mmCIF file of C-alpha atoms and ligand atoms in Angstrom:
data_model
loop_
_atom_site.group_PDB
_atom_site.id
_atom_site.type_symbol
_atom_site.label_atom_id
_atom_site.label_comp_id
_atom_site.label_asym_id
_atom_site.label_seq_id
_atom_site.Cartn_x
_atom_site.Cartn_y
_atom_site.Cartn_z
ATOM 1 C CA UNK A 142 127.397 56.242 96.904
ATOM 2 C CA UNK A 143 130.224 58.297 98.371
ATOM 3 C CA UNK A 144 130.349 60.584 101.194
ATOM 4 C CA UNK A 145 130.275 63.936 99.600
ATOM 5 C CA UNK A 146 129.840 68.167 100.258
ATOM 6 C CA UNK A 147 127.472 68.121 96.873
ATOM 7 C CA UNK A 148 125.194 70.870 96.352
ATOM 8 C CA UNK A 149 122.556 70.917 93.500
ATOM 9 C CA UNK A 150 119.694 73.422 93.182
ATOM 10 C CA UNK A 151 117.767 74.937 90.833
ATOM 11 C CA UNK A 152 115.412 78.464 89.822
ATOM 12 C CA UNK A 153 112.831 78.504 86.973
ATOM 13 C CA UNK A 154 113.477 81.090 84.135
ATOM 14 C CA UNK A 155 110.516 82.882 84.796
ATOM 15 C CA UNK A 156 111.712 86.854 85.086
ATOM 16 C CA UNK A 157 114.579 88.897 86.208
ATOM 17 C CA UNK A 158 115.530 88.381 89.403
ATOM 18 C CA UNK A 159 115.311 90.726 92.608
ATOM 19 C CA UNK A 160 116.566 92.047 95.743
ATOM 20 C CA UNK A 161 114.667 89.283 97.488
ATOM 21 C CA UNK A 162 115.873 86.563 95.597
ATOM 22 C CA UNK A 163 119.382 87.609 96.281
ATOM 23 C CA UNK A 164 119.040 87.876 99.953
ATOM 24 C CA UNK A 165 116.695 84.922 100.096
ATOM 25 C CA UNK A 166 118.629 82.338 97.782
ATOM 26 C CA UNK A 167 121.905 84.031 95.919
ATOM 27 C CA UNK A 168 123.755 85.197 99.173
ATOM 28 C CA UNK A 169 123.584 81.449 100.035
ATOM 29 C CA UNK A 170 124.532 80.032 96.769
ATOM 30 C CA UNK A 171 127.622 82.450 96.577
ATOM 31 C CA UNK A 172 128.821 81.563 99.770
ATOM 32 C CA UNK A 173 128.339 77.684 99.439
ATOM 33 C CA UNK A 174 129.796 77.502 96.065
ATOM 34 C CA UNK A 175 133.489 79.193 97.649
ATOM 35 C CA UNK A 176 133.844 75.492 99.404
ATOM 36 C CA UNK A 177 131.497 73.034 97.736
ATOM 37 C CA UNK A 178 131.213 71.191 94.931
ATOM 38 C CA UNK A 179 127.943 72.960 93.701
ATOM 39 C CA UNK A 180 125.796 72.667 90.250
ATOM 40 C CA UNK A 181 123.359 75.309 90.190
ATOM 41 C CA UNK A 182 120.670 74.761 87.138
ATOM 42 C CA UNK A 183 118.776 77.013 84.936
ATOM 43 C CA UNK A 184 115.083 75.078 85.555
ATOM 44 C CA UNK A 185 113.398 75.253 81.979
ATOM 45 C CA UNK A 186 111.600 71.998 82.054
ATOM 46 C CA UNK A 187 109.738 73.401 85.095
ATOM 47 C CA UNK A 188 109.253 76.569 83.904
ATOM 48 C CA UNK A 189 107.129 74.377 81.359
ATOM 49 C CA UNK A 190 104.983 72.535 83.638
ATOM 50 C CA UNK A 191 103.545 76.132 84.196
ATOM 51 C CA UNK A 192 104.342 78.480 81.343
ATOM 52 C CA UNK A 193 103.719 75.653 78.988
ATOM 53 C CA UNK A 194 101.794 78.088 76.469
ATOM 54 C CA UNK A 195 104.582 80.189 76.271
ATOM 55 C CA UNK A 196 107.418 78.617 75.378
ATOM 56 C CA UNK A 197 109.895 81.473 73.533
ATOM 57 C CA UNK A 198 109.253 83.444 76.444
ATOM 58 C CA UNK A 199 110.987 80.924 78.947
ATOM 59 C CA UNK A 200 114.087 80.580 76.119
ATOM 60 C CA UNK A 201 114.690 84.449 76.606
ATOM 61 C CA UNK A 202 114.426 84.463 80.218
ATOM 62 C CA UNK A 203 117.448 81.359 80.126
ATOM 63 C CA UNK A 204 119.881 83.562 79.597
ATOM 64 C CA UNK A 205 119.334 85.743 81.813
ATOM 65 C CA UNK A 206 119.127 84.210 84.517
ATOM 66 C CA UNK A 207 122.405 83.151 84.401
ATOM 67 C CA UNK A 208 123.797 86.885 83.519
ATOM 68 C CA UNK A 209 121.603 88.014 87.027
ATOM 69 C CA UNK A 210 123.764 84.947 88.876
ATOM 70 C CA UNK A 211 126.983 86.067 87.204
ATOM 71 C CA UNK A 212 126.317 89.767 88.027
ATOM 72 C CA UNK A 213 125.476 89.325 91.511
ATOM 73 C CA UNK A 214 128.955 87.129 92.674
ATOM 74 C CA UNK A 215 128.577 83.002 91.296
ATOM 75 C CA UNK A 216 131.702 82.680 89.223
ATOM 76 C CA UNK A 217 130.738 79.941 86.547
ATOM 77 C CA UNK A 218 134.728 78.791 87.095
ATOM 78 C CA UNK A 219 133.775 77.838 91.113
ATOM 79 C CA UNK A 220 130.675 76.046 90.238
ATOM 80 C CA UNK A 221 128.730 74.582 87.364
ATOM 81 C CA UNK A 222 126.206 76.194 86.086
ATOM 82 C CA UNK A 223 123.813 74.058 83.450
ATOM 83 C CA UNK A 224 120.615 73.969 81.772
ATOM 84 C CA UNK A 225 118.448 70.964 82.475
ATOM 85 C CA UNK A 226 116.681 70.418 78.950
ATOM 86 C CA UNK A 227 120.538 69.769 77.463
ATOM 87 C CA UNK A 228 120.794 67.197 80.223
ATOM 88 C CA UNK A 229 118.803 64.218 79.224
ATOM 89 C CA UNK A 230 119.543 62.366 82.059
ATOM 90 C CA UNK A 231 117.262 64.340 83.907
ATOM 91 C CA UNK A 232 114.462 63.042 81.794
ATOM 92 C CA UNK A 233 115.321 59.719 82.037
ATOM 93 C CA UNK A 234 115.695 59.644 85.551
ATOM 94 C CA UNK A 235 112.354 60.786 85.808
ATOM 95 C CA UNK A 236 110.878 58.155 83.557
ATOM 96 C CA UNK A 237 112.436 56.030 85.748
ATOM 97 C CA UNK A 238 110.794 57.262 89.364
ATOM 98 C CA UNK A 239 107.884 57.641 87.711
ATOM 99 C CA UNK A 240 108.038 53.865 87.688
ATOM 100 C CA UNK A 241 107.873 53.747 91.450
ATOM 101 C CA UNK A 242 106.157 56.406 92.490
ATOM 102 C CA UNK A 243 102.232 56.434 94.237
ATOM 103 C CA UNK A 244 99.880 58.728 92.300
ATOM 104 C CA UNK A 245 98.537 59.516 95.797
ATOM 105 C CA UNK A 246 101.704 60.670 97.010
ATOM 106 C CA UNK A 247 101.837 63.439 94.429
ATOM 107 C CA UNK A 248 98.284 64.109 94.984
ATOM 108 C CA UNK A 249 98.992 64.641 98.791
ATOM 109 C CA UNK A 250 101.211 67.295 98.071
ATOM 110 C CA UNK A 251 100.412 70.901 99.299
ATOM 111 C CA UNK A 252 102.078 72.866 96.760
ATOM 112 C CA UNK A 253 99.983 70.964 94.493
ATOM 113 C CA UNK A 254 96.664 71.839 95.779
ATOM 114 C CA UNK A 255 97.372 75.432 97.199
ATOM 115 C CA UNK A 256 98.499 76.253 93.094
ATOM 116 C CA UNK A 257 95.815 73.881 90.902
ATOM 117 C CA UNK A 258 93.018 75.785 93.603
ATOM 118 C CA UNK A 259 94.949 78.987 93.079
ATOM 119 C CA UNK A 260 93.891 79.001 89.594
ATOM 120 C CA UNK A 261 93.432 82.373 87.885
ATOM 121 C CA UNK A 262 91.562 80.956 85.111
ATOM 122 C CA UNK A 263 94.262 81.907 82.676
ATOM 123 C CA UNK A 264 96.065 78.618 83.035
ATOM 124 C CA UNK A 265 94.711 74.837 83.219
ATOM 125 C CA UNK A 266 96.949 73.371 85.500
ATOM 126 C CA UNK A 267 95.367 70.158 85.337
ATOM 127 C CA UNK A 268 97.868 68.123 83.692
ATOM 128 C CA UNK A 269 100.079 65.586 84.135
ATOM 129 C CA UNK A 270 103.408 67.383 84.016
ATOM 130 C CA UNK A 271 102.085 69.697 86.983
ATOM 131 C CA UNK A 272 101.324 66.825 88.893
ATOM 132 C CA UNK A 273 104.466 65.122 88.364
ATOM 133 C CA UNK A 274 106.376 68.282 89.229
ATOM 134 C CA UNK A 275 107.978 66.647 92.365
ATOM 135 C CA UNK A 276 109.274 63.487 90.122
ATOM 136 C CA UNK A 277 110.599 65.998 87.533
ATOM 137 C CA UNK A 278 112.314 67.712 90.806
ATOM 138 C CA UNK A 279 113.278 64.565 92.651
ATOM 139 C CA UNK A 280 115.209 63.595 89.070
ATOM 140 C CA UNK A 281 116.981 66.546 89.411
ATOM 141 C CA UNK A 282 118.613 66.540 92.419
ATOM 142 C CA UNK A 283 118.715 62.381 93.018
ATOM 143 C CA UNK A 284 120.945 62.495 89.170
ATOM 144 C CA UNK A 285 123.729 64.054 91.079
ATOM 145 C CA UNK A 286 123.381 62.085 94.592
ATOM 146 C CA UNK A 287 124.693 65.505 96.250
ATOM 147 C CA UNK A 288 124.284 65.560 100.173
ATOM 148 C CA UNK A 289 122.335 68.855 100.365
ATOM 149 C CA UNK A 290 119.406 70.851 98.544
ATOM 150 C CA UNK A 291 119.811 74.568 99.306
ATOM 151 C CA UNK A 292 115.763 75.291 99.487
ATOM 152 C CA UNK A 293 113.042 77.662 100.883
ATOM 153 C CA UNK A 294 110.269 76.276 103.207
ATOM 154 C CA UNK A 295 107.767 76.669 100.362
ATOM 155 C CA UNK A 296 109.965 73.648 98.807
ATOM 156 C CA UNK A 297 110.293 71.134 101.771
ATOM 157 C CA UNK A 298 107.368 69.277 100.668
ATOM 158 C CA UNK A 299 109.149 68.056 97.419
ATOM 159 C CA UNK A 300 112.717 67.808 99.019
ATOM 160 C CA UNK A 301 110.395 65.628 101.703
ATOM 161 C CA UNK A 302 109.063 63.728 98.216
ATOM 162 C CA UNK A 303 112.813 63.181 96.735
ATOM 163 C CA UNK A 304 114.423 61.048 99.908
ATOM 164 C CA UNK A 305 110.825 59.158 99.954
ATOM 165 C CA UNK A 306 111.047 58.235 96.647
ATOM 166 C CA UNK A 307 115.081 58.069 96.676
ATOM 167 C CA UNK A 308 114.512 55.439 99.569
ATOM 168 C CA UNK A 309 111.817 54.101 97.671
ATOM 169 C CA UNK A 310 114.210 53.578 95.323
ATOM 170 C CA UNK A 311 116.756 51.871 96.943
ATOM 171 C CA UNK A 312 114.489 49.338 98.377
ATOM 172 C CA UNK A 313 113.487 48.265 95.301
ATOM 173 C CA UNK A 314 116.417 48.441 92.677
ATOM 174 C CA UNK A 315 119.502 48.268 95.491
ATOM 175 C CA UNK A 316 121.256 50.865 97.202
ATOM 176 C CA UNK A 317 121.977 53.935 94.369
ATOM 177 C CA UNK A 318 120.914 56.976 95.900
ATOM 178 C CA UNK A 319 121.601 59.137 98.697
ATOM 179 C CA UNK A 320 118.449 60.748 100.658
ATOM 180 C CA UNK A 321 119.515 64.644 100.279
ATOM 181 C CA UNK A 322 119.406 67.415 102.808
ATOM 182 C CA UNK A 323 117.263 70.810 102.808
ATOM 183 C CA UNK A 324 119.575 73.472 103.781
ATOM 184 C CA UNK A 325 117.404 75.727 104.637
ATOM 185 C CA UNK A 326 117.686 79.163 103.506
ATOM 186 C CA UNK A 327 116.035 81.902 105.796
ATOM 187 C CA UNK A 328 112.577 83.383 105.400
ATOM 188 C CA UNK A 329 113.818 86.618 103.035
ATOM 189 C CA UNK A 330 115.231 89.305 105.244
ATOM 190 C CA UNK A 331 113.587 92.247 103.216
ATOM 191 C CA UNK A 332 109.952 92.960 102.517
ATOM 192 C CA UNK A 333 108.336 93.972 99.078
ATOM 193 C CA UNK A 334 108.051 97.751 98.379
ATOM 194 C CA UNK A 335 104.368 97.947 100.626
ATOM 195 C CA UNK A 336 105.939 95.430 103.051
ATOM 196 C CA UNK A 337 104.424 92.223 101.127
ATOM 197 C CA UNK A 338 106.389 89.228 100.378
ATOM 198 C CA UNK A 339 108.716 90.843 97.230
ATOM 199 C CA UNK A 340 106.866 89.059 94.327
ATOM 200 C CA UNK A 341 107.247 90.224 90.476
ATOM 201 C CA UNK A 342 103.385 89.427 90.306
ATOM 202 C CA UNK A 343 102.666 92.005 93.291
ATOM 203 C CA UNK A 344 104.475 94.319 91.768
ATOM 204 C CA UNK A 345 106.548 95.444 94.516
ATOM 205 C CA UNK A 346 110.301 94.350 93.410
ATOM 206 C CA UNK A 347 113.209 95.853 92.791
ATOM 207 C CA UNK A 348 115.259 94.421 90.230
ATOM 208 C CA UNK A 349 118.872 94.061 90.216
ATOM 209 C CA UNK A 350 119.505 94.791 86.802
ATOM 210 C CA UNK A 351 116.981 98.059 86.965
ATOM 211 C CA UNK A 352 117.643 101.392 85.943
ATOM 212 C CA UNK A 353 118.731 103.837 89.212
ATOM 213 C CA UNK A 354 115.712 106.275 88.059
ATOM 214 C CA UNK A 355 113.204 103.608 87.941
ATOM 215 C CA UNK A 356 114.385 102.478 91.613
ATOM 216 C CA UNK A 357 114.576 106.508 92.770
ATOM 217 C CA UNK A 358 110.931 106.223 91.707
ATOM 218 C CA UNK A 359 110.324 103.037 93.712
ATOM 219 C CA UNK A 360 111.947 103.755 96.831
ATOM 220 C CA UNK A 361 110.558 107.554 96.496
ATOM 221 C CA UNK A 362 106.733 105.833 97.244
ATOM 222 C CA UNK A 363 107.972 103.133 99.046
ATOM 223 C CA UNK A 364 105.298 102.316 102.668
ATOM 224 C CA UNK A 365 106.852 103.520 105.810
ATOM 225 C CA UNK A 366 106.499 103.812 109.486
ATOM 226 C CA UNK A 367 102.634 104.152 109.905
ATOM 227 C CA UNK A 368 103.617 105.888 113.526
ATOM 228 C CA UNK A 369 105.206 109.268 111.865
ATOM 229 C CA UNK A 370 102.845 110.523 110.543
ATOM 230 C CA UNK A 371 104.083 113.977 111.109
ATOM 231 C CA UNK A 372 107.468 115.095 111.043
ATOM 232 C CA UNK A 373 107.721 115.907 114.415
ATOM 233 C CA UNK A 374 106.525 112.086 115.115
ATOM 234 C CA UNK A 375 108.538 109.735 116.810
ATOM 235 C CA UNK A 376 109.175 106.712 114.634
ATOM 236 C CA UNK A 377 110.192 102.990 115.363
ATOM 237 C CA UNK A 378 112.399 101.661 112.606
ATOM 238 C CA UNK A 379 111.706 98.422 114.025
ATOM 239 C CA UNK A 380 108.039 98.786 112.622
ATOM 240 C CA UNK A 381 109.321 100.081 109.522
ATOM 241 C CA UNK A 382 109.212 98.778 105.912
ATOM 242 C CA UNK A 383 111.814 100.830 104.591
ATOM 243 C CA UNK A 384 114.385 100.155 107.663
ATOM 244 C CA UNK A 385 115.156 96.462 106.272
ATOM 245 C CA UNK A 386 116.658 97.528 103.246
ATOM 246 C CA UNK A 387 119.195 100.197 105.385
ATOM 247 C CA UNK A 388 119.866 97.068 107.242
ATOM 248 C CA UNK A 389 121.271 95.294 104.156
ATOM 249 C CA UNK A 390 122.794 98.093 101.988
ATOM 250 C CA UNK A 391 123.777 101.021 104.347
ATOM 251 C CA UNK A 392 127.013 100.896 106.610
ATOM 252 C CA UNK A 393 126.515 100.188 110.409
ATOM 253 C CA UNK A 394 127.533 103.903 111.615
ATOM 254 C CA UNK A 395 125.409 105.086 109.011
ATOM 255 C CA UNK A 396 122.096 102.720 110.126
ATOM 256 C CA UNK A 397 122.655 103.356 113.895
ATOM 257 C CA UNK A 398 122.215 107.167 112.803
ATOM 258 C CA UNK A 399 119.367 106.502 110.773
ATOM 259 C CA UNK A 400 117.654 104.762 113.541
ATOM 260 C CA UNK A 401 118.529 107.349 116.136
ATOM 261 C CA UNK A 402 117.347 110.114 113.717
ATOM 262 C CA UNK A 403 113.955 108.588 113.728
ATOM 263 C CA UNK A 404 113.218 107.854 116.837
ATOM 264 C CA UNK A 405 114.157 110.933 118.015
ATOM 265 C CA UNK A 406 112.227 112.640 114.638
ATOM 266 C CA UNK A 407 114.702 114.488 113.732
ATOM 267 C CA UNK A 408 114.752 113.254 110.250
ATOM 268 C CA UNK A 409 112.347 113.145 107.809
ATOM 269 C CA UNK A 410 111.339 109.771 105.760
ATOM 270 C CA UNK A 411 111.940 111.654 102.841
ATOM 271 C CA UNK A 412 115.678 111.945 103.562
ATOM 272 C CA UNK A 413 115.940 108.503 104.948
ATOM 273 C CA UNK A 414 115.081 107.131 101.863
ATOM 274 C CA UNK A 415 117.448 109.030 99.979
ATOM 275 C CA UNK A 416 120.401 107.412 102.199
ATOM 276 C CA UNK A 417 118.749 104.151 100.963
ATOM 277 C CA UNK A 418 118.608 104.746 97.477
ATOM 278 C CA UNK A 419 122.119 106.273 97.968
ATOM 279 C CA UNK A 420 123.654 103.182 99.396
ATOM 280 C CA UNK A 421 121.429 100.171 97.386
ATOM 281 C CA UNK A 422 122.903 102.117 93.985
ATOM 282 C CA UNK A 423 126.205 101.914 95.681
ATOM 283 C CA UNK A 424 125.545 98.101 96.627
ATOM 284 C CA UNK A 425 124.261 97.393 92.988
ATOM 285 C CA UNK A 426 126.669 99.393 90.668
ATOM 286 C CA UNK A 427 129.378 96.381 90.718
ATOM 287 C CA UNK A 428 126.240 94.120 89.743
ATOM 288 C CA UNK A 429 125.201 96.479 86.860
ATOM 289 C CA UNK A 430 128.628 96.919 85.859
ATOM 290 C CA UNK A 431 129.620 93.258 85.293
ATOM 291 C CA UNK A 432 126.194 92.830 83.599
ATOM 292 C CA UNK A 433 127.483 95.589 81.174
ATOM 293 C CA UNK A 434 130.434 93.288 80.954
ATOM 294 C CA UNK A 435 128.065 90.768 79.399
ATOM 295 C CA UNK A 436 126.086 92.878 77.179
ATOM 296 C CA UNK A 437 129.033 93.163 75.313
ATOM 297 C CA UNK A 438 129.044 89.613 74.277
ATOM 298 C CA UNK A 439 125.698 88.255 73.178
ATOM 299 C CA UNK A 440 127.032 84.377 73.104
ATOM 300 C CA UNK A 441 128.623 84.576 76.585
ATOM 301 C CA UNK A 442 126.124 83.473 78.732
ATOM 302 C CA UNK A 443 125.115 80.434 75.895
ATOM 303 C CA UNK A 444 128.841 80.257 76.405
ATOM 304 C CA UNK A 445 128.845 79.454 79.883
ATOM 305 C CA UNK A 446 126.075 76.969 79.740
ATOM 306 C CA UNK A 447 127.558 75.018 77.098
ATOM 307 C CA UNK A 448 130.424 74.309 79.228
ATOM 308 C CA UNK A 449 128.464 73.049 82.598
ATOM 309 C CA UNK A 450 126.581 70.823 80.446
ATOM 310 C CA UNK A 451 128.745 69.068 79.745
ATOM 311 C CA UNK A 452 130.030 68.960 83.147
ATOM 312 C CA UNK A 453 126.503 67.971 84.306
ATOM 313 C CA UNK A 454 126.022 65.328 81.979
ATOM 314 C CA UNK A 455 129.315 63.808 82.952
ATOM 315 C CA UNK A 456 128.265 63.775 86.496
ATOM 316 C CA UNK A 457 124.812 62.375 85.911
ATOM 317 C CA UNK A 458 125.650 59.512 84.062
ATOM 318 C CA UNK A 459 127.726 58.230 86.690
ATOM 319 C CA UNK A 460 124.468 57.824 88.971
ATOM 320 C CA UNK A 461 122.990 56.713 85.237
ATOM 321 C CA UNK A 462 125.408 54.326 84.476
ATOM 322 C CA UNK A 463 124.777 52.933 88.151
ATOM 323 C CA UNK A 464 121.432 52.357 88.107
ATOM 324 C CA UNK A 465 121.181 51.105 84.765
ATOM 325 C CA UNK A 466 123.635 48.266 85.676
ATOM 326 C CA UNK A 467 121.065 47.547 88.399
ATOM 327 C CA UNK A 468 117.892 47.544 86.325
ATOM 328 C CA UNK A 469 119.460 45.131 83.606
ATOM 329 C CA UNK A 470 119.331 47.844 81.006
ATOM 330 C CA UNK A 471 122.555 48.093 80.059
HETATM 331 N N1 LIG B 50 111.012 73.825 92.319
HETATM 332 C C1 LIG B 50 112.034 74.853 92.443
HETATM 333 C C2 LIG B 50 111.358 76.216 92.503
HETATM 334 O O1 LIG B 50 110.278 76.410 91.969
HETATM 335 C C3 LIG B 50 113.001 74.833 91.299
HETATM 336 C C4 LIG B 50 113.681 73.510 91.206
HETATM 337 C C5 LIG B 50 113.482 72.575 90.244
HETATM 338 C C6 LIG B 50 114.642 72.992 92.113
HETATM 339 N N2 LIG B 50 114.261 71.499 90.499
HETATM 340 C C7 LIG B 50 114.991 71.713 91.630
HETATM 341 C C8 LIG B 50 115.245 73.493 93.270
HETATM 342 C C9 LIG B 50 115.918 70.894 92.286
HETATM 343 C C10 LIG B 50 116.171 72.685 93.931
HETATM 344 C C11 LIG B 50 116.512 71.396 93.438
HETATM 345 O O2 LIG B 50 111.941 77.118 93.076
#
């Protein structure tokens, strides 16, 4: 174990990413990855435990997930960027912790019940992969022994899981892991489309790699202040769905305006979206762009996993190697 500034983390390849994965999770991830030593992975195994019908789906989605982190600011040459099925290690880890770990500790766990009861009849999520999720999860952080997990609250449950079982671990096979951080990444700053949680199963995203029509379109019926529901009503961009977004995209002189303009109803919701849209095309063009940049080269992206592979698989069988030696199974 050495003292470290490790990062490891992780997003299922389930669909194309949007604005509120970028300001809930990617602004993070670009800004640790300019001074850490961070491997961020492309999660198909657990895209599996869910999506395990569909399997040539999840392959497609692979790829681009790592164009939407590219686009949006990681550089793959700052960080490494893998794919957890080419890294065995991950699956033999979690053989491993299987080993040790209490059925009824995975059965305790909420995001267990709240998505088994959740069940739209479509899927049977009563399997054994789904309930060894947190194992699977534990495995992939605990193969790197990096000092922080860059998470959401929905996740603290199974970061809570991966020290237990880490120190669970230790106890029984000697000292070989270190109990990881959360490092907590804020509730999303920016609301869905009708002021929901942005989810691509409500239907309310926008996607960074969209088309600027499709967004005018979007933003055009977008929910806003409930209070004006003339023009000549005073609004309160504090109350408002759309005012978020101008908080994230538009320049400071320009918001302050905005939110003068309302409350004083002298503009129209109409126009204030279109100084939204205006400024989130201006604030996604150099996205778009360098995804251009990669739909020039089909193998690019394969490219670029290839390469942190094999930098993951170095790293985890260090921590392999380690605990092997310790088990006798040499
Ligand atoms: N469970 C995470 C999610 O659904 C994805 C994930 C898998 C992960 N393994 C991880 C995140 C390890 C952080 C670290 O979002």
């Amino acid at each position: 174990m050495t003292a470290n500034n490790r990062i490891v983390s992780g997003m299922r390849p389930t669909g194309p990413l949007h604005l509120g994965h970028y300001f809930g999770v990617l602004v993070n991830w670009i800004d640790f990855h300019k001074d850490h030593d961070c491997l961020f992975f492309v999660a198909d195994w657990h895209a599996l435990t869910t999506e395990y019908a569909d399997p040539q789906r999840i392959k497609g989605f692979v790829p681009e997930l790592v164009k939407d982190w590219v686009a949006a600011g990681l550089d793959p040459n700052r960080c490494v960027m893998f794919q957890q099925s080419q890294v065995k290690e991950h699956a033999e880890l979690n053989l491993l912790l299987s080993m040790i770990t209490p059925v009824s500790w995975l059965e305790r766990n909420p995001t267990y019940k709240d998505v088994r009861d959740q069940l739209d009849g479509t899927k049977d999520l009563s399997t054994f992969g789904f309930l060894g999720y947190p194992v699977l999860m534990a495995s992939d952080i605990l193969i790197y022994n990096p000092k922080w997990v860059p998470v959401g609250h929905d996740q603290l449950p199974h970061l809570e899981l991966t020290r237990e079982i880490a120190r669970r671990a230790n106890h029984l096979w000697g000292e070989t892991f270190v109990e990881p951080e959360a490092k907590l990444t804020q509730a999303p700053k920016l609301p869905g489309l009708d002021g929901r949680k942005m989810s691509k199963s409500y239907g309310n995203a926008i996607y960074l790699g969209e088309d600027p029509e499709a967004i005018r379109k979007k933003v055009t019926g977008m929910v806003t202040c409930v209070k004006r529901v003339r023009l000549k009503d005073p609004g309160e961009p504090d109350e408002c769905n759309l005012f978020p977004y101008h908080q994230l995209v538009t320049p400071a002189a320009e918001v302050a305006e905005v939110a003068c303009a309302c409350r004083a109803a002298t503009m129209g919701c109409g126009d204030c979206k279109k100084k939204m849209f205006a400024n989130l095309l201006n604030f996604l063009e150099p996205m778009q762009a360098r995804r251009r940049e990669f739909d020039q080269d089909p193998d690019l992206a394969w490219d670029i996993l290839k390469n942190g592979n094999d930098k993951a698989r170095e790293a985890a069988a260090v921590v392999m190697d380690d605990l092997k030696g310790k088990l006798n199974f040499c």
